[in-house]
Amino acid sequence: MQTRPDSFPSWRDHTVEPLRDTNPSELLENLDDNVFSKRHAKLELDEKRRKRWDIQRIREQRILQRLQLRMYKKKGIQESEPEVTSFFPESDDVESLLITPYLPVVAFGRPLPKLTPQNFELPWLDERSRCRLEMQKKQTPHRTCRK
C-alpha cells in the first residue's frame, strides 16, 4: 500500500492598500426632499395597501356578523353569554365563615393538613440500603476545578 502525502492549500501574501483620505464634502449626505420621497415611496405604498386590506377585512367581518345575527333571529336561536364556572362554591350557598390568623392551603376544595417540617425519607428504605446507596455515589470533580 502506497501512502500519499496530504496536500495543503498554498498560501499567498495579499497586501492591502491603506484607505485614501476623503474630502469632507464627499461624506455629506444628500438631504433633498426628492431623495427622501424616493426613499420612502415604496414603504408608504406598502403601508397604504395594508391599511386598505385591513379596512376591507373589517368590513367583511361586520357583514358576516350581520348575516349571522339575521340567521339566528330567523331560527329563533337566542345568543347566550358563555357560562362562567368556578371551583369555588356559589356565594349563596355559604353557611358559615371562618376567620383564622393564617392562610389555609386548599387542594381540590379541601383544606390540607398542617405538616411539620422534617427531612424527606423514603419509608421502604432501611438503614443498610441507605448506606449502600451513599457508598455507590462517586465523587466527581467539578469542571470549574480543573487546572
PDB file of C-alpha atoms in Angstrom:
ATOM      1  CA  MET A   1       0.000   0.000   0.000  1.00  0.00           C
ATOM      2  CA  GLN A   2       1.428   3.278  -1.079  1.00  0.00           C
ATOM      3  CA  THR A   3       0.890   6.370   1.068  1.00  0.00           C
ATOM      4  CA  ARG A   4       0.446   9.733  -0.492  1.00  0.00           C
ATOM      5  CA  PRO A   5       1.369  12.904   1.390  1.00  0.00           C
ATOM      6  CA  ASP A   6      -1.602  15.067   2.232  1.00  0.00           C
ATOM      7  CA  SER A   7      -1.926  18.142   0.119  1.00  0.00           C
ATOM      8  CA  PHE A   8      -2.382  21.510   1.755  1.00  0.00           C
ATOM      9  CA  PRO A   9      -3.572  24.701   0.119  1.00  0.00           C
ATOM     10  CA  SER A  10      -0.858  27.102  -0.811  1.00  0.00           C
ATOM     11  CA  TRP A  11      -0.534  30.443   0.896  1.00  0.00           C
ATOM     12  CA  ARG A  12      -0.036  33.758  -0.742  1.00  0.00           C
ATOM     13  CA  ASP A  13       0.563  37.204   0.604  1.00  0.00           C
ATOM     14  CA  HIS A  14      -2.062  39.779  -0.090  1.00  0.00           C
ATOM     15  CA  THR A  15      -1.203  43.386   0.546  1.00  0.00           C
ATOM     16  CA  VAL A  16      -3.951  45.809   1.415  1.00  0.00           C
ATOM     17  CA  GLU A  17      -3.680  49.393   0.320  1.00  0.00           C
ATOM     18  CA  PRO A  18      -4.486  51.964   3.012  1.00  0.00           C
ATOM     19  CA  LEU A  19      -7.663  53.965   2.576  1.00  0.00           C
ATOM     20  CA  ARG A  20      -7.251  57.261   0.892  1.00  0.00           C
ATOM     21  CA  ASP A  21      -8.093  60.438   2.729  1.00  0.00           C
ATOM     22  CA  THR A  22     -11.572  61.538   1.746  1.00  0.00           C
ATOM     23  CA  ASN A  23     -12.695  65.057   1.306  1.00  0.00           C
ATOM     24  CA  PRO A  24     -15.276  66.057   3.985  1.00  0.00           C
ATOM     25  CA  SER A  25     -17.549  67.406   1.239  1.00  0.00           C
ATOM     26  CA  GLU A  26     -17.778  63.871  -0.233  1.00  0.00           C
ATOM     27  CA  LEU A  27     -19.083  62.478   3.060  1.00  0.00           C
ATOM     28  CA  LEU A  28     -22.127  64.748   3.214  1.00  0.00           C
ATOM     29  CA  GLU A  29     -25.449  63.013   2.570  1.00  0.00           C
ATOM     30  CA  ASN A  30     -27.895  64.464   0.102  1.00  0.00           C
ATOM     31  CA  LEU A  31     -30.852  65.745   2.157  1.00  0.00           C
ATOM     32  CA  ASP A  32     -33.120  66.991  -0.625  1.00  0.00           C
ATOM     33  CA  ASP A  33     -36.873  66.386  -0.495  1.00  0.00           C
ATOM     34  CA  ASN A  34     -36.724  64.346  -3.721  1.00  0.00           C
ATOM     35  CA  VAL A  35     -34.233  61.932  -2.171  1.00  0.00           C
ATOM     36  CA  PHE A  36     -36.433  61.400   0.901  1.00  0.00           C
ATOM     37  CA  SER A  37     -39.620  60.957  -1.096  1.00  0.00           C
ATOM     38  CA  LYS A  38     -37.921  58.405  -3.374  1.00  0.00           C
ATOM     39  CA  ARG A  39     -36.533  56.534  -0.358  1.00  0.00           C
ATOM     40  CA  HIS A  40     -39.939  56.352   1.407  1.00  0.00           C
ATOM     41  CA  ALA A  41     -42.262  55.889  -1.564  1.00  0.00           C
ATOM     42  CA  LYS A  42     -42.156  52.078  -1.625  1.00  0.00           C
ATOM     43  CA  LEU A  43     -42.753  51.766   2.125  1.00  0.00           C
ATOM     44  CA  GLU A  44     -45.614  54.261   2.019  1.00  0.00           C
ATOM     45  CA  LEU A  45     -47.305  52.347  -0.807  1.00  0.00           C
ATOM     46  CA  ASP A  46     -46.938  49.112   1.155  1.00  0.00           C
ATOM     47  CA  GLU A  47     -48.442  50.749   4.244  1.00  0.00           C
ATOM     48  CA  LYS A  48     -51.399  52.089   2.227  1.00  0.00           C
ATOM     49  CA  ARG A  49     -52.023  48.614   0.737  1.00  0.00           C
ATOM     50  CA  ARG A  50     -52.002  47.040   4.184  1.00  0.00           C
ATOM     51  CA  LYS A  51     -54.362  49.712   5.540  1.00  0.00           C
ATOM     52  CA  ARG A  52     -56.741  49.165   2.625  1.00  0.00           C
ATOM     53  CA  TRP A  53     -56.635  45.401   3.199  1.00  0.00           C
ATOM     54  CA  ASP A  54     -57.335  45.883   6.951  1.00  0.00           C
ATOM     55  CA  ILE A  55     -60.346  48.092   6.248  1.00  0.00           C
ATOM     56  CA  GLN A  56     -61.687  45.585   3.730  1.00  0.00           C
ATOM     57  CA  ARG A  57     -61.237  42.712   6.199  1.00  0.00           C
ATOM     58  CA  ILE A  58     -63.048  44.635   8.979  1.00  0.00           C
ATOM     59  CA  ARG A  59     -65.892  45.401   6.573  1.00  0.00           C
ATOM     60  CA  GLU A  60     -66.173  41.697   5.658  1.00  0.00           C
ATOM     61  CA  GLN A  61     -66.261  40.709   9.340  1.00  0.00           C
ATOM     62  CA  ARG A  62     -69.069  43.198  10.056  1.00  0.00           C
ATOM     63  CA  ILE A  63     -71.101  41.898   7.119  1.00  0.00           C
ATOM     64  CA  LEU A  64     -70.605  38.321   8.334  1.00  0.00           C
ATOM     65  CA  GLN A  65     -71.728  39.278  11.857  1.00  0.00           C
ATOM     66  CA  ARG A  66     -74.893  40.949  10.484  1.00  0.00           C
ATOM     67  CA  LEU A  67     -75.686  37.862   8.410  1.00  0.00           C
ATOM     68  CA  GLN A  68     -75.191  35.583  11.417  1.00  0.00           C
ATOM     69  CA  LEU A  69     -77.497  37.769  13.548  1.00  0.00           C
ATOM     70  CA  ARG A  70     -80.184  37.617  10.845  1.00  0.00           C
ATOM     71  CA  MET A  71     -79.830  33.841  10.646  1.00  0.00           C
ATOM     72  CA  TYR A  72     -80.120  33.475  14.446  1.00  0.00           C
ATOM     73  CA  LYS A  73     -83.219  35.693  14.500  1.00  0.00           C
ATOM     74  CA  LYS A  74     -84.879  33.644  11.737  1.00  0.00           C
ATOM     75  CA  LYS A  75     -84.138  30.366  13.531  1.00  0.00           C
ATOM     76  CA  GLY A  76     -85.217  31.790  16.869  1.00  0.00           C
ATOM     77  CA  ILE A  77     -81.870  30.980  18.487  1.00  0.00           C
ATOM     78  CA  GLN A  78     -81.076  33.368  21.292  1.00  0.00           C
ATOM     79  CA  GLU A  79     -77.405  34.174  21.589  1.00  0.00           C
ATOM     80  CA  SER A  80     -76.425  33.465  25.190  1.00  0.00           C
ATOM     81  CA  GLU A  81     -73.329  34.511  27.055  1.00  0.00           C
ATOM     82  CA  PRO A  82     -70.924  31.717  27.979  1.00  0.00           C
ATOM     83  CA  GLU A  83     -71.454  30.388  31.493  1.00  0.00           C
ATOM     84  CA  VAL A  84     -68.649  31.208  33.881  1.00  0.00           C
ATOM     85  CA  THR A  85     -67.730  28.248  36.071  1.00  0.00           C
ATOM     86  CA  SER A  86     -65.533  28.102  39.137  1.00  0.00           C
ATOM     87  CA  PHE A  87     -64.201  25.546  41.587  1.00  0.00           C
ATOM     88  CA  PHE A  88     -65.430  27.688  44.459  1.00  0.00           C
ATOM     89  CA  PRO A  89     -68.999  27.208  45.718  1.00  0.00           C
ATOM     90  CA  GLU A  90     -71.656  29.773  44.922  1.00  0.00           C
ATOM     91  CA  SER A  91     -71.776  32.732  47.305  1.00  0.00           C
ATOM     92  CA  ASP A  92     -75.468  31.991  48.049  1.00  0.00           C
ATOM     93  CA  ASP A  93     -74.546  28.504  49.360  1.00  0.00           C
ATOM     94  CA  VAL A  94     -72.251  29.818  52.131  1.00  0.00           C
ATOM     95  CA  GLU A  95     -73.357  28.527  55.551  1.00  0.00           C
ATOM     96  CA  SER A  96     -70.522  29.709  57.787  1.00  0.00           C
ATOM     97  CA  LEU A  97     -67.486  31.964  57.782  1.00  0.00           C
ATOM     98  CA  LEU A  98     -64.193  31.035  59.488  1.00  0.00           C
ATOM     99  CA  ILE A  99     -61.615  33.719  60.305  1.00  0.00           C
ATOM    100  CA  THR A 100     -58.079  32.461  61.051  1.00  0.00           C
ATOM    101  CA  PRO A 101     -54.726  34.217  61.579  1.00  0.00           C
ATOM    102  CA  TYR A 102     -53.082  32.044  58.876  1.00  0.00           C
ATOM    103  CA  LEU A 103     -53.860  31.297  55.259  1.00  0.00           C
ATOM    104  CA  PRO A 104     -55.101  27.703  54.841  1.00  0.00           C
ATOM    105  CA  VAL A 105     -53.839  25.731  51.860  1.00  0.00           C
ATOM    106  CA  VAL A 106     -56.676  24.211  49.853  1.00  0.00           C
ATOM    107  CA  ALA A 107     -56.414  21.489  47.203  1.00  0.00           C
ATOM    108  CA  PHE A 108     -59.444  20.222  45.287  1.00  0.00           C
ATOM    109  CA  GLY A 109     -61.769  22.152  47.569  1.00  0.00           C
ATOM    110  CA  ARG A 110     -60.451  20.532  50.773  1.00  0.00           C
ATOM    111  CA  PRO A 111     -58.008  22.086  53.273  1.00  0.00           C
ATOM    112  CA  LEU A 112     -54.662  20.299  53.501  1.00  0.00           C
ATOM    113  CA  PRO A 113     -53.468  19.115  56.920  1.00  0.00           C
ATOM    114  CA  LYS A 114     -50.778  21.147  58.610  1.00  0.00           C
ATOM    115  CA  LEU A 115     -47.488  19.297  58.142  1.00  0.00           C
ATOM    116  CA  THR A 116     -44.480  19.816  60.360  1.00  0.00           C
ATOM    117  CA  PRO A 117     -41.166  20.398  58.550  1.00  0.00           C
ATOM    118  CA  GLN A 118     -38.945  17.316  58.560  1.00  0.00           C
ATOM    119  CA  ASN A 119     -36.295  15.600  56.444  1.00  0.00           C
ATOM    120  CA  PHE A 120     -37.577  13.696  53.462  1.00  0.00           C
ATOM    121  CA  GLU A 121     -37.215   9.932  53.740  1.00  0.00           C
ATOM    122  CA  LEU A 122     -38.497   7.035  51.712  1.00  0.00           C
ATOM    123  CA  PRO A 123     -40.244   4.655  54.099  1.00  0.00           C
ATOM    124  CA  TRP A 124     -39.259   1.497  52.191  1.00  0.00           C
ATOM    125  CA  LEU A 125     -35.513   2.136  52.573  1.00  0.00           C
ATOM    126  CA  ASP A 126     -33.897   0.813  55.740  1.00  0.00           C
ATOM    127  CA  GLU A 127     -30.532   1.917  57.214  1.00  0.00           C
ATOM    128  CA  ARG A 128     -28.453  -0.714  55.351  1.00  0.00           C
ATOM    129  CA  SER A 129     -29.817   0.103  51.909  1.00  0.00           C
ATOM    130  CA  ARG A 130     -29.421   3.827  52.604  1.00  0.00           C
ATOM    131  CA  CYS A 131     -25.720   3.342  53.487  1.00  0.00           C
ATOM    132  CA  ARG A 132     -25.210   1.193  50.382  1.00  0.00           C
ATOM    133  CA  LEU A 133     -26.666   3.908  48.119  1.00  0.00           C
ATOM    134  CA  GLU A 134     -24.436   6.592  49.644  1.00  0.00           C
ATOM    135  CA  MET A 135     -21.283   4.476  49.133  1.00  0.00           C
ATOM    136  CA  GLN A 136     -22.097   3.918  45.444  1.00  0.00           C
ATOM    137  CA  LYS A 137     -22.065   7.631  44.719  1.00  0.00           C
ATOM    138  CA  LYS A 138     -18.833   8.677  43.056  1.00  0.00           C
ATOM    139  CA  GLN A 139     -17.152  11.906  43.916  1.00  0.00           C
ATOM    140  CA  THR A 140     -16.554  13.607  40.571  1.00  0.00           C
ATOM    141  CA  PRO A 141     -14.665  16.884  40.424  1.00  0.00           C
ATOM    142  CA  HIS A 142     -16.493  19.862  39.083  1.00  0.00           C
ATOM    143  CA  ARG A 143     -15.481  21.183  35.696  1.00  0.00           C
ATOM    144  CA  THR A 144     -14.622  24.540  37.159  1.00  0.00           C
ATOM    145  CA  CYS A 145     -11.989  22.939  39.431  1.00  0.00           C
ATOM    146  CA  ARG A 146      -9.852  21.620  36.568  1.00  0.00           C
ATOM    147  CA  LYS A 147      -6.436  23.153  36.155  1.00  0.00           C
TER     148      LYS A 147
END
